[in-house]
C-alpha cells in the first residue's frame, strides 16, 4: 500500500493504491486520522489505484467517516476502483461517501469520478415556471419540514451503517474459512463469495452466514449454495 496526502482548498486529498487488508489497516487508520485532524473541511479519497479491499478496511473508512461527522467534516470519494466500488455496493455503503464537494470559491465542485466514470452534468434549470406553479416563496419548505427531512436522512445513514456493521463480521469469517480450507488468497476467497452470490442470486451476506454456520461440523451448507460454491472454488483456485 502507498499513501499520498495533498491539499485541495480546505480539504486534503488522500491518494491510496495497492492492497488494503488487515495488515495495512493500522497505517491506513493512522494516516487518515492525522489527515482528518489537519483538514478544515474534511478528506477526499482517491482509491482508483486500490487493487484489493476487504471488509476490515471498510471498517476503517466508516470509523474515519464517523469521526469526521462529529467534527462537521466530510469524507468523500474522489475516485474509486472496481474492487472498492464492489465492496461498498455489496455492503450498501457507497452513498455514505458521496457527499457534496465544494470548490475553494464556494461553488459546487465538478461531479465525482467513480470507478473511472464521471457522472453526466445535471440538466439546466428552467427559467420559466409553469403557469400554475407556486412562487419561490410558496415553494420554500417550512423549517420543521426541513428538520424532518434532515432527520430522515440521518436515520437512513444510521440504518446503512448498522447493516454494514452486521454484514462485515460474517463475510470476514467466511473468507477466512475459504482461505484455510482451500488454500485461497484473500482476493480468491472474496471472488468465490461474490461468484457464489451472483450465480445463486443470493445476497453475499446470506452466503457468508450459511458458510459460517457450517463451522460447527454438523450443519451442512444448503445444496444450492454448496454446488455454486464448489464450482466457484474450482474456477478461482485454478485461475491462480
Backbone as CSV, one residue per row, in Angstrom:
resi,resn,N_x,N_y,N_z,CA_x,CA_y,CA_z,C_x,C_y,C_z
1,UNK,0.839,-1.190,0.000,0.000,0.000,0.000,0.875,1.241,0.000
2,UNK,0.513,2.220,-0.830,1.186,3.517,-0.831,0.166,4.608,-0.573
3,UNK,0.609,5.657,0.117,-0.275,6.749,0.514,0.362,8.077,0.166
4,UNK,-0.452,8.985,-0.370,-0.002,10.347,-0.636,-1.090,11.310,-0.168
5,UNK,-0.691,12.379,0.504,-1.642,13.368,1.007,-1.317,14.713,0.381
6,UNK,-2.310,15.325,-0.271,-2.138,16.616,-0.927,-3.272,17.548,-0.523
7,UNK,-3.005,18.846,-0.553,-4.010,19.839,-0.198,-4.878,20.173,-1.406
8,UNK,-6.172,20.407,-1.156,-7.118,20.829,-2.192,-8.129,21.759,-1.538
9,UNK,-7.803,23.061,-1.517,-8.684,24.013,-0.843,-8.657,23.772,0.656
10,UNK,-9.842,23.645,1.250,-9.917,23.415,2.699,-9.904,21.924,3.031
11,UNK,-9.628,21.084,2.029,-9.627,19.646,2.250,-8.262,19.056,1.908
12,UNK,-8.069,17.825,2.333,-6.881,17.078,1.971,-7.293,15.891,1.109
13,UNK,-6.572,15.685,0.028,-6.822,14.552,-0.854,-5.841,13.444,-0.496
14,UNK,-6.372,12.301,-0.117,-5.535,11.147,0.239,-5.617,10.147,-0.914
15,UNK,-4.500,9.946,-1.602,-4.437,9.008,-2.724,-3.838,7.699,-2.223
16,UNK,-4.585,6.623,-2.398,-4.190,5.323,-1.872,-4.148,4.322,-3.019
17,UNK,-3.110,3.501,-3.050,-3.001,2.466,-4.074,-2.433,1.203,-3.448
18,UNK,-2.640,0.073,-4.136,-2.151,-1.206,-3.634,-3.262,-2.047,-3.049
19,UNK,-2.934,-2.890,-2.082,-3.897,-3.793,-1.460,-4.194,-3.333,-0.030
20,UNK,-5.481,-3.273,0.307,-5.914,-2.839,1.635,-6.513,-4.039,2.366
21,UNK,-5.888,-4.404,3.481,-6.359,-5.552,4.253,-5.991,-5.356,5.719
22,UNK,-6.104,-6.403,6.514,-5.824,-6.307,7.942,-4.396,-5.838,8.219
23,UNK,-3.465,-6.231,7.368,-2.063,-5.861,7.582,-1.821,-4.375,7.371
24,UNK,-2.521,-3.792,6.403,-2.313,-2.376,6.088,-3.245,-1.449,6.861
25,UNK,-4.257,-2.009,7.538,-5.262,-1.175,8.201,-4.686,-0.230,9.266
26,UNK,-3.738,-0.663,10.119,-3.224,0.266,11.136,-2.599,1.528,10.531
27,UNK,-1.792,1.365,9.482,-1.184,2.525,8.836,-2.238,3.390,8.167
28,UNK,-3.219,2.750,7.535,-4.301,3.498,6.887,-5.084,4.300,7.920
29,UNK,-5.425,3.675,9.043,-6.167,4.358,10.105,-5.379,5.549,10.633
30,UNK,-4.093,5.361,10.875,-3.259,6.434,11.406,-3.146,7.593,10.420
31,UNK,-2.931,7.286,9.143,-2.770,8.331,8.130,-4.053,9.130,7.942
32,UNK,-5.184,8.434,7.841,-6.459,9.120,7.636,-6.839,9.953,8.866
33,UNK,-6.573,9.444,10.048,-6.912,10.183,11.269,-6.093,11.460,11.380
34,UNK,-4.794,11.375,11.096,-3.947,12.570,11.146,-4.358,13.579,10.075
35,UNK,-4.659,13.088,8.875,-5.078,13.984,7.802,-6.400,14.656,8.137
36,UNK,-7.319,13.906,8.753,-8.612,14.482,9.122,-8.437,15.579,10.162
37,UNK,-7.536,15.392,11.107,-7.283,16.411,12.129,-6.728,17.693,11.499
38,UNK,-5.936,17.553,10.445,-5.318,18.710,9.800,-6.279,19.428,8.856
39,UNK,-7.204,18.692,8.249,-8.083,19.261,7.226,-9.215,20.059,7.852
40,UNK,-9.481,21.219,7.297,-10.570,22.062,7.800,-11.926,21.512,7.359
41,UNK,-12.022,21.151,6.070,-13.306,20.699,5.542,-13.490,19.200,5.523
42,UNK,-12.398,18.455,5.570,-12.511,17.006,5.538,-11.540,16.384,4.560
43,UNK,-11.854,15.155,4.142,-10.958,14.392,3.280,-11.661,13.978,1.996
44,UNK,-10.879,13.922,0.917,-11.321,13.321,-0.333,-10.402,12.142,-0.607
45,UNK,-11.000,10.982,-0.851,-10.233,9.763,-1.026,-10.154,9.384,-2.500
46,UNK,-8.939,9.233,-2.995,-8.716,8.745,-4.357,-8.261,7.300,-4.248
47,UNK,-9.176,6.375,-4.517,-8.900,4.948,-4.359,-8.840,4.235,-5.708
48,UNK,-8.591,4.998,-6.770,-8.576,4.407,-8.112,-7.470,3.377,-8.269
49,UNK,-6.409,3.482,-7.478,-5.292,2.551,-7.596,-5.346,1.382,-6.636
50,UNK,-6.469,1.188,-5.959,-6.597,0.087,-4.993,-6.983,-1.191,-5.743
51,UNK,-6.135,-2.212,-5.632,-6.378,-3.478,-6.326,-7.247,-4.428,-5.515
52,UNK,-7.169,-4.315,-4.192,-7.923,-5.217,-3.317,-8.321,-4.469,-2.057
53,UNK,-9.546,-4.718,-1.598,-10.044,-4.046,-0.405,-10.997,-5.000,0.302
54,UNK,-10.755,-5.269,1.598,-11.630,-6.188,2.310,-12.483,-5.450,3.329
55,UNK,-13.301,-6.203,4.061,-14.269,-5.600,4.970,-13.594,-4.939,6.176
56,UNK,-12.409,-5.401,6.547,-11.716,-4.748,7.652,-11.332,-3.318,7.280
57,UNK,-10.990,-3.102,6.007,-10.681,-1.747,5.541,-11.931,-0.888,5.503
58,UNK,-13.055,-1.484,5.127,-14.319,-0.745,5.162,-14.601,-0.257,6.569
59,UNK,-14.270,-1.062,7.559,-14.450,-0.662,8.951,-13.626,0.587,9.263
60,UNK,-12.393,0.636,8.750,-11.543,1.812,8.951,-12.178,3.040,8.303
61,UNK,-12.655,2.898,7.073,-13.249,4.027,6.356,-14.496,4.537,7.073
62,UNK,-15.321,3.622,7.571,-16.533,4.032,8.284,-16.194,4.714,9.609
63,UNK,-15.159,4.226,10.288,-14.752,4.855,11.544,-14.260,6.284,11.312
64,UNK,-13.453,6.463,10.272,-12.943,7.806,9.958,-14.090,8.716,9.544
65,UNK,-15.024,8.186,8.787,-16.184,8.990,8.380,-17.002,9.407,9.591
66,UNK,-17.157,8.500,10.554,-17.914,8.809,11.762,-17.211,9.905,12.559
67,UNK,-15.888,9.847,12.655,-15.130,10.893,13.327,-15.303,12.232,12.619
68,UNK,-15.320,12.195,11.295,-15.474,13.432,10.526,-16.827,14.080,10.795
69,UNK,-17.870,13.282,10.869,-19.208,13.823,11.107,-19.294,14.510,12.464
70,UNK,-18.601,13.966,13.455,-18.618,14.577,14.779,-17.938,15.942,14.771
71,UNK,-17.066,16.178,13.788,-16.352,17.452,13.675,-16.914,18.329,12.564
72,UNK,-18.106,17.979,12.060,-18.736,18.723,10.954,-17.840,18.740,9.721
73,UNK,-17.179,17.623,9.474,-16.365,17.472,8.273,-16.943,16.358,7.414
74,UNK,-16.353,16.167,6.226,-16.824,15.135,5.321,-15.663,14.244,4.892
75,UNK,-15.984,12.993,4.628,-15.049,12.071,3.987,-15.749,11.564,2.733
76,UNK,-15.257,11.967,1.566,-15.921,11.645,0.314,-14.964,10.924,-0.630
77,UNK,-15.545,10.262,-1.612,-14.761,9.568,-2.624,-14.546,10.479,-3.826
78,UNK,-13.308,10.704,-4.179,-12.987,11.434,-5.405,-12.965,10.471,-6.592
79,UNK,-12.409,9.303,-6.390,-12.363,8.260,-7.412,-12.190,6.927,-6.721
80,UNK,-12.618,5.856,-7.385,-12.525,4.542,-6.768,-12.315,3.470,-7.820
81,UNK,-11.732,2.369,-7.427,-11.510,1.251,-8.328,-12.714,0.315,-8.300
82,UNK,-12.706,-0.656,-9.192,-13.799,-1.627,-9.213,-13.860,-2.427,-7.919
83,UNK,-12.694,-2.762,-7.384,-12.661,-3.562,-6.150,-13.329,-2.824,-4.997
84,UNK,-13.024,-1.539,-4.861,-13.607,-0.750,-3.777,-15.089,-0.529,-4.015
85,UNK,-15.444,-0.183,-5.246,-16.856,0.075,-5.534,-17.699,-1.180,-5.311
86,UNK,-17.143,-2.340,-5.650,-17.883,-3.585,-5.450,-18.160,-3.820,-3.973
87,UNK,-17.144,-3.599,-3.142,-17.316,-3.793,-1.704,-18.347,-2.821,-1.141
88,UNK,-18.241,-1.543,-1.518,-19.175,-0.545,-0.996,-20.595,-0.789,-1.496
89,UNK,-20.708,-1.284,-2.725,-22.036,-1.560,-3.273,-22.675,-2.755,-2.573
90,UNK,-21.900,-3.818,-2.365,-22.438,-5.019,-1.726,-22.841,-4.765,-0.283
91,UNK,-22.152,-3.848,0.392,-22.481,-3.537,1.782,-23.405,-2.326,1.898
92,UNK,-23.847,-1.806,0.747,-24.809,-0.696,0.727,-24.269,0.541,1.439
93,UNK,-22.967,0.821,1.272,-22.362,1.981,1.935,-21.774,2.987,0.947
94,UNK,-21.923,2.743,-0.345,-21.340,3.635,-1.345,-21.873,5.055,-1.204
95,UNK,-23.185,5.183,-0.959,-23.796,6.513,-0.864,-23.290,7.307,0.329
96,UNK,-22.754,6.633,1.340,-22.282,7.333,2.531,-21.036,8.168,2.254
97,UNK,-20.323,7.846,1.173,-19.098,8.574,0.843,-19.282,9.454,-0.392
98,UNK,-20.521,9.787,-0.718,-20.801,10.602,-1.893,-21.293,11.979,-1.491
99,UNK,-20.666,12.595,-0.482,-21.073,13.922,-0.025,-20.873,14.974,-1.084
100,UNK,-21.542,16.098,-0.930,-21.424,17.199,-1.872,-20.137,17.967,-1.633
101,UNK,-19.249,17.974,-2.630,-17.996,18.689,-2.509,-18.157,20.116,-3.015
102,UNK,-17.403,21.030,-2.456,-17.414,22.408,-2.913,-16.002,22.844,-3.223
103,UNK,-15.886,23.682,-4.225,-14.590,24.197,-4.629,-14.156,25.286,-3.658
104,UNK,-12.880,25.714,-3.695,-12.404,26.749,-2.774,-13.173,28.056,-2.867
105,UNK,-13.779,28.347,-4.053,-14.509,29.599,-4.187,-15.929,29.506,-3.643
106,UNK,-16.297,28.338,-3.098,-17.622,28.193,-2.510,-18.645,27.618,-3.451
107,UNK,-18.317,27.492,-4.753,-19.259,26.942,-5.717,-19.153,25.424,-5.730
108,UNK,-20.220,24.742,-6.200,-20.166,23.277,-6.243,-19.016,22.807,-7.115
109,UNK,-18.358,21.767,-6.662,-17.249,21.207,-7.421,-17.790,20.305,-8.514
110,UNK,-16.969,19.971,-9.522,-17.421,19.075,-10.579,-17.843,17.731,-10.021
111,UNK,-18.636,17.010,-10.818,-19.121,15.700,-10.379,-17.952,14.779,-10.107
112,UNK,-18.143,13.891,-9.123,-17.081,12.996,-8.737,-16.963,11.868,-9.750
113,UNK,-15.735,11.418,-9.990,-15.499,10.276,-10.870,-15.466,9.027,-10.015
114,UNK,-16.301,8.057,-10.337,-16.364,6.821,-9.578,-16.067,5.670,-10.522
115,UNK,-15.091,4.857,-10.131,-14.678,3.698,-10.928,-14.324,4.099,-12.347
116,UNK,-13.688,5.260,-12.497,-13.238,5.678,-13.808,-14.315,6.337,-14.640
117,UNK,-15.500,6.509,-14.093,-16.579,7.133,-14.851,-16.962,8.442,-14.180
118,UNK,-17.337,9.399,-14.984,-17.759,10.690,-14.468,-19.248,10.846,-14.676
119,UNK,-19.942,11.272,-13.644,-21.393,11.432,-13.733,-21.741,12.496,-14.762
120,UNK,-22.831,12.319,-15.551,-23.213,13.317,-16.540,-23.642,14.596,-15.870
121,UNK,-23.449,15.740,-16.550,-23.841,17.014,-15.960,-25.338,17.083,-15.747
122,UNK,-25.732,17.810,-14.726,-27.156,17.952,-14.434,-27.833,18.792,-15.506
123,UNK,-29.125,18.549,-15.705,-29.876,19.320,-16.682,-29.988,20.762,-16.227
124,UNK,-29.934,21.714,-17.184,-30.035,23.119,-16.790,-31.383,23.426,-16.172
125,UNK,-31.381,24.313,-15.206,-32.618,24.703,-14.533,-33.481,25.548,-15.464
126,UNK,-34.753,25.266,-15.515,-35.677,26.030,-16.350,-35.905,27.417,-15.747
127,UNK,-35.858,28.410,-16.618,-36.015,29.777,-16.135,-37.468,30.133,-15.914
128,UNK,-38.364,29.507,-16.665,-39.778,29.830,-16.551,-40.496,28.720,-15.817
129,UNK,-41.306,29.126,-14.856,-42.103,28.147,-14.134,-43.410,27.914,-14.879
130,UNK,-44.047,26.800,-14.596,-45.346,26.527,-15.200,-46.353,27.566,-14.726
131,UNK,-47.392,27.814,-15.545,-48.367,28.861,-15.183,-48.961,28.680,-13.810
132,UNK,-49.252,27.454,-13.409,-49.904,27.216,-12.130,-48.917,26.932,-11.008
133,UNK,-47.615,27.051,-11.313,-46.618,26.726,-10.291,-46.628,27.781,-9.202
134,UNK,-46.408,27.397,-7.944,-46.374,28.370,-6.850,-45.127,29.224,-6.944
135,UNK,-45.146,30.347,-6.256,-43.992,31.245,-6.255,-42.853,30.623,-5.490
136,UNK,-41.648,31.203,-5.633,-40.484,30.676,-4.940,-40.703,30.683,-3.437
137,UNK,-41.405,31.751,-2.936,-41.662,31.849,-1.505,-42.589,30.736,-1.044
138,UNK,-43.591,30.411,-1.891,-44.554,29.392,-1.513,-43.938,28.010,-1.555
139,UNK,-42.945,27.811,-2.486,-42.333,26.501,-2.606,-41.324,26.226,-1.499
140,UNK,-40.891,27.268,-0.799,-39.874,27.078,0.219,-40.439,26.265,1.374
141,UNK,-39.819,25.147,1.730,-40.378,24.305,2.798,-40.282,24.987,4.149
142,UNK,-41.208,24.655,5.001,-41.219,25.188,6.351,-40.017,24.654,7.109
143,UNK,-39.568,25.374,8.112,-38.368,24.974,8.835,-38.531,23.599,9.465
144,UNK,-39.734,23.312,9.985,-39.938,21.999,10.603,-39.873,20.903,9.550
145,UNK,-40.305,21.221,8.303,-40.231,20.234,7.227,-38.776,19.921,6.899
146,UNK,-37.928,20.967,6.855,-36.505,20.750,6.583,-35.884,19.921,7.695
147,UNK,-36.290,20.183,8.943,-35.755,19.414,10.061,-36.152,17.950,9.960
148,UNK,-37.431,17.705,9.574,-37.890,16.333,9.443,-37.108,15.601,8.370
149,UNK,-36.823,16.314,7.243,-36.089,15.676,6.163,-34.664,15.361,6.591
150,UNK,-34.053,16.275,7.347,-32.693,16.017,7.795,-32.650,14.829,8.747
151,UNK,-33.685,14.716,9.594,-33.761,13.577,10.492,-33.945,12.282,9.715
152,UNK,-34.759,12.346,8.649,-34.960,11.160,7.823,-33.653,10.730,7.183
153,UNK,-32.872,11.704,6.680,-31.598,11.381,6.052,-30.624,10.778,7.041
154,UNK,-30.597,11.316,8.265,-29.711,10.784,9.299,-30.125,9.370,9.684
155,UNK,-31.424,9.136,9.773,-31.902,7.804,10.119,-31.526,6.792,9.041
156,UNK,-31.601,7.213,7.769,-31.239,6.319,6.675,-29.751,5.972,6.727
157,UNK,-28.908,6.982,6.997,-27.473,6.736,7.084,-27.153,5.802,8.250
158,UNK,-27.808,6.018,9.383,-27.577,5.155,10.532,-27.989,3.714,10.236
159,UNK,-29.087,3.552,9.509,-29.534,2.210,9.145,-28.531,1.541,8.218
160,UNK,-27.985,2.317,7.268,-26.987,1.762,6.360,-25.732,1.347,7.107
161,UNK,-25.297,2.182,8.047,-24.120,1.857,8.838,-24.357,0.603,9.679
162,UNK,-25.561,0.497,10.233,-25.885,-0.662,11.063,-25.850,-1.941,10.236
163,UNK,-26.425,-1.878,9.017,-26.410,-3.059,8.156,-24.985,-3.434,7.778
164,UNK,-24.160,-2.415,7.500,-22.773,-2.691,7.121,-22.018,-3.353,8.266
165,UNK,-22.239,-2.866,9.499,-21.555,-3.435,10.652,-21.977,-4.892,10.862
166,UNK,-23.263,-5.193,10.593,-23.760,-6.540,10.797,-23.184,-7.522,9.780
167,UNK,-22.954,-7.061,8.541,-22.527,-7.968,7.489,-21.024,-8.167,7.440
168,UNK,-20.246,-7.234,7.979,-18.791,-7.327,7.835,-18.207,-8.554,8.532
169,UNK,-18.635,-8.811,9.772,-18.051,-9.912,10.538,-18.285,-11.265,9.867
170,UNK,-19.517,-11.634,9.479,-19.712,-12.928,8.817,-18.934,-13.052,7.511
171,UNK,-18.844,-11.967,6.752,-18.120,-12.027,5.483,-16.637,-12.275,5.725
172,UNK,-16.059,-11.593,6.708,-14.647,-11.807,7.025,-14.404,-13.236,7.500
173,UNK,-15.313,-13.753,8.341,-15.163,-15.126,8.827,-15.277,-16.131,7.687
174,UNK,-16.238,-15.890,6.790,-16.429,-16.803,5.655,-15.200,-16.807,4.756
175,UNK,-14.627,-15.644,4.523,-13.420,-15.576,3.702,-12.274,-16.322,4.369
176,UNK,-12.150,-16.170,5.682,-11.098,-16.881,6.400,-11.271,-18.387,6.308
177,UNK,-12.518,-18.868,6.391,-12.782,-20.297,6.268,-12.398,-20.812,4.891
178,UNK,-12.717,-20.051,3.857,-12.376,-20.459,2.494,-10.867,-20.478,2.288
179,UNK,-10.182,-19.469,2.839,-8.733,-19.401,2.699,-8.064,-20.590,3.375
180,UNK,-8.557,-20.952,4.574,-7.955,-22.051,5.315,-8.302,-23.413,4.705
181,UNK,-9.522,-23.548,4.198,-9.985,-24.845,3.704,-9.442,-25.168,2.313
182,UNK,-9.319,-24.150,1.467,-8.957,-24.403,0.075,-7.647,-23.731,-0.331
183,UNK,-6.907,-23.205,0.655,-5.612,-22.560,0.384,-5.757,-21.439,-0.650
184,UNK,-6.746,-20.581,-0.437,-7.005,-19.460,-1.333,-6.341,-18.203,-0.803
185,UNK,-6.051,-17.287,-1.699,-5.589,-15.965,-1.293,-6.798,-15.143,-0.848
186,UNK,-6.599,-14.020,-0.162,-7.744,-13.186,0.229,-8.600,-12.761,-0.962
187,UNK,-7.965,-12.413,-2.076,-8.724,-11.999,-3.252,-9.503,-13.167,-3.841
188,UNK,-8.897,-14.353,-3.893,-9.602,-15.528,-4.413,-10.806,-15.875,-3.538
189,UNK,-10.640,-15.811,-2.221,-11.753,-16.108,-1.319,-12.894,-15.124,-1.523
190,UNK,-12.537,-13.857,-1.719,-13.569,-12.837,-1.971,-14.288,-13.116,-3.286
191,UNK,-13.531,-13.487,-4.318,-14.135,-13.780,-5.614,-15.049,-14.999,-5.541
192,UNK,-14.676,-15.987,-4.731,-15.532,-17.171,-4.562,-16.878,-16.770,-3.965
193,UNK,-16.850,-15.926,-2.946,-18.103,-15.485,-2.332,-18.947,-14.675,-3.309
194,UNK,-18.305,-13.770,-4.033,-19.042,-12.930,-4.990,-19.641,-13.788,-6.095
195,UNK,-18.856,-14.718,-6.647,-19.350,-15.580,-7.721,-20.509,-16.444,-7.242
196,UNK,-20.391,-16.999,-6.044,-21.474,-17.808,-5.484,-22.731,-16.973,-5.291
197,UNK,-22.548,-15.736,-4.837,-23.683,-14.830,-4.649,-24.376,-14.533,-5.972
198,UNK,-23.578,-14.275,-7.006,-24.148,-13.923,-8.308,-24.863,-15.113,-8.942
199,UNK,-24.228,-16.289,-8.909,-24.800,-17.458,-9.584,-26.010,-18.021,-8.846
200,UNK,-26.070,-17.846,-7.541,-27.228,-18.328,-6.779,-28.283,-17.246,-6.600
201,UNK,-27.987,-16.035,-7.087,-28.921,-14.910,-6.957,-29.301,-14.693,-5.499
202,UNK,-28.264,-14.717,-4.642,-28.457,-14.564,-3.206,-27.498,-13.502,-2.686
203,UNK,-27.947,-12.687,-1.757,-27.086,-11.649,-1.206,-25.848,-12.264,-0.567
204,UNK,-24.735,-11.555,-0.717,-23.455,-12.085,-0.266,-23.446,-12.364,1.230
205,UNK,-24.085,-11.519,2.028,-24.057,-11.742,3.470,-24.830,-13.001,3.872
206,UNK,-25.831,-13.392,3.079,-26.545,-14.640,3.362,-25.672,-15.851,3.051
207,UNK,-24.891,-15.752,1.969,-23.943,-16.819,1.655,-22.934,-16.960,2.792
208,UNK,-22.417,-15.828,3.255,-21.427,-15.843,4.337,-22.020,-16.433,5.613
209,UNK,-23.242,-16.033,5.953,-23.889,-16.563,7.162,-24.024,-18.085,7.088
210,UNK,-24.468,-18.578,5.927,-24.663,-20.026,5.772,-23.337,-20.766,5.884
211,UNK,-22.275,-20.170,5.334,-20.967,-20.815,5.390,-20.425,-20.838,6.818
212,UNK,-20.603,-19.746,7.548,-20.119,-19.671,8.932,-20.831,-20.702,9.808
213,UNK,-22.100,-20.943,9.551,-22.864,-21.902,10.359,-22.350,-23.329,10.210
214,UNK,-21.620,-23.608,9.134,-21.089,-24.959,8.939,-19.843,-25.211,9.784
215,UNK,-19.350,-24.182,10.476,-18.115,-24.328,11.262,-18.279,-25.289,12.426
216,UNK,-19.536,-25.577,12.849,-19.732,-26.490,13.981,-19.518,-27.955,13.586
217,UNK,-19.362,-28.189,12.281,-19.121,-29.552,11.814,-20.360,-30.397,11.678
218,UNK,-21.520,-29.860,12.015,-22.771,-30.617,11.956,-23.780,-29.990,10.987
219,UNK,-23.677,-28.690,10.752,-24.638,-28.001,9.889,-24.117,-27.989,8.457
220,UNK,-24.802,-28.663,7.540,-24.324,-28.675,6.152,-24.692,-27.386,5.430
221,UNK,-23.930,-27.076,4.415,-24.245,-25.924,3.575,-25.423,-26.291,2.678
222,UNK,-26.460,-25.446,2.601,-27.616,-25.768,1.752,-27.185,-26.164,0.344
223,UNK,-27.895,-27.125,-0.238,-27.489,-27.717,-1.510,-27.252,-26.700,-2.634
224,UNK,-28.156,-25.731,-2.867,-27.874,-24.784,-3.959,-26.576,-24.013,-3.728
225,UNK,-26.347,-23.581,-2.480,-25.126,-22.835,-2.173,-23.893,-23.727,-2.337
226,UNK,-23.999,-24.972,-1.884,-22.853,-25.880,-1.923,-22.391,-26.114,-3.361
227,UNK,-23.333,-26.316,-4.271,-22.973,-26.565,-5.664,-22.286,-25.351,-6.283
228,UNK,-22.870,-24.174,-6.082,-22.291,-22.955,-6.654,-20.938,-22.645,-6.015
229,UNK,-20.822,-22.892,-4.721,-19.570,-22.621,-4.028,-18.458,-23.532,-4.536
230,UNK,-18.763,-24.825,-4.704,-17.761,-25.767,-5.194,-17.275,-25.375,-6.585
231,UNK,-18.203,-24.955,-7.434,-17.819,-24.519,-8.784,-16.948,-23.274,-8.728
232,UNK,-17.325,-22.320,-7.880,-16.560,-21.077,-7.766,-15.157,-21.347,-7.240
233,UNK,-15.022,-22.271,-6.283,-13.693,-22.605,-5.756,-12.812,-23.190,-6.852
234,UNK,-13.379,-24.104,-7.660,-12.595,-24.699,-8.746,-12.151,-23.640,-9.754
235,UNK,-13.044,-22.736,-10.088,-12.722,-21.716,-11.083,-11.637,-20.775,-10.585
236,UNK,-11.806,-20.230,-9.395,-10.880,-19.206,-8.914,-9.590,-19.813,-8.360
237,UNK,-9.644,-21.051,-7.891,-8.421,-21.686,-7.419,-7.528,-22.070,-8.590
238,UNK,-8.142,-22.573,-9.684,-7.352,-22.927,-10.858,-6.823,-21.709,-11.572
239,UNK,-7.516,-20.582,-11.416,-7.061,-19.345,-12.072,-5.734,-18.864,-11.516
240,UNK,-5.403,-19.297,-10.293,-4.159,-18.875,-9.685,-2.960,-19.562,-10.358
